[in-house]
Coordinates of C-alpha atoms in Angstrom, one line a residue:
M1 CA -41.8 73.0 37.8
K2 CA -44.9 74.8 39.2
A3 CA -47.7 75.9 36.9
L4 CA -50.6 78.3 37.1
S5 CA -53.8 77.8 35.2
I6 CA -55.3 81.0 33.8
R7 CA -58.2 81.6 31.4
Q8 CA -57.5 83.1 28.0
P9 CA -56.9 85.9 27.1
W10 CA -55.2 86.6 30.4
A11 CA -52.7 83.7 29.9
W12 CA -51.7 85.2 26.6
L13 CA -51.4 88.7 28.0
I14 CA -49.1 87.5 30.9
V15 CA -46.9 85.3 28.6
N16 CA -46.5 88.2 26.2
G17 CA -45.6 90.8 28.8
H18 CA -48.8 92.9 28.7
K19 CA -50.2 91.8 32.1
P20 CA -47.5 92.0 34.8
V21 CA -49.8 91.2 37.8
E22 CA -52.1 88.3 38.5
N23 CA -54.5 88.5 41.3
R24 CA -55.3 85.5 43.5
T25 CA -57.0 85.0 46.8
W26 CA -54.2 82.8 48.2
P27 CA -50.5 83.5 48.8
T28 CA -47.7 81.3 47.6
P29 CA -44.1 80.9 48.8
H30 CA -42.9 80.0 45.3
R31 CA -40.6 82.5 43.5
G32 CA -39.0 82.0 40.1
D33 CA -40.0 80.3 36.9
L34 CA -43.7 79.4 36.5
L35 CA -45.4 77.6 33.6
I36 CA -48.6 79.4 32.4
H37 CA -51.4 76.9 31.6
A38 CA -54.3 78.2 29.5
G39 CA -57.5 76.7 30.8
L40 CA -60.3 75.4 28.5
A41 CA -62.6 78.3 29.2
F42 CA -62.3 81.6 27.5
D43 CA -63.2 84.9 29.2
E44 CA -65.1 86.8 26.5
A45 CA -66.1 89.6 29.0
G46 CA -62.4 89.9 30.0
L47 CA -61.4 90.3 26.3
A48 CA -64.0 93.0 25.8
N49 CA -62.7 94.8 28.9
V50 CA -59.1 94.6 27.7
L51 CA -60.1 96.1 24.4
A52 CA -62.1 98.8 26.0
V53 CA -59.4 99.9 28.4
F54 CA -56.4 99.2 26.2
P55 CA -57.6 99.6 22.5
Q56 CA -54.0 99.7 21.3
L57 CA -53.7 96.0 22.1
A58 CA -56.2 95.1 19.4
S59 CA -53.4 95.1 16.8
V60 CA -51.3 92.6 18.7
L61 CA -53.9 90.2 20.1
P62 CA -54.1 86.9 18.3
A63 CA -57.1 85.8 16.2
R64 CA -57.1 82.4 17.9
Y65 CA -56.0 81.5 21.5
D66 CA -54.5 78.2 22.5
L67 CA -56.7 76.5 25.2
G68 CA -56.0 73.6 27.5
G69 CA -52.2 73.5 27.7
I70 CA -49.0 75.2 28.6
V71 CA -48.7 78.4 26.6
G72 CA -45.5 79.8 28.1
T73 CA -43.6 80.8 31.2
A74 CA -43.4 83.8 33.6
Q75 CA -41.4 84.8 36.6
L76 CA -43.1 85.0 39.9
V77 CA -41.2 87.7 41.8
A78 CA -43.4 88.7 44.7
C79 CA -46.7 87.9 46.4
V80 CA -48.5 90.8 48.1
Q81 CA -51.4 90.6 50.4
E82 CA -53.7 93.5 51.4

């Protein structure tokens, strides 16, 4: 099975259905199930941005994020290039 490494909190947001789009610079022909791997690094600025733009998520975000392993799955349904 294919996997995609994503820094937290983005990995958690994808796995829990709060982030339906992931931007990458490269296309992929893969469609279907995809493992979501949380990298070892945490994006503090990203979390601050999420809370600033979507303050309602503060009540559902975890106090602690898993790092360095598979945290769930997602469906890759399309790949769009500009």
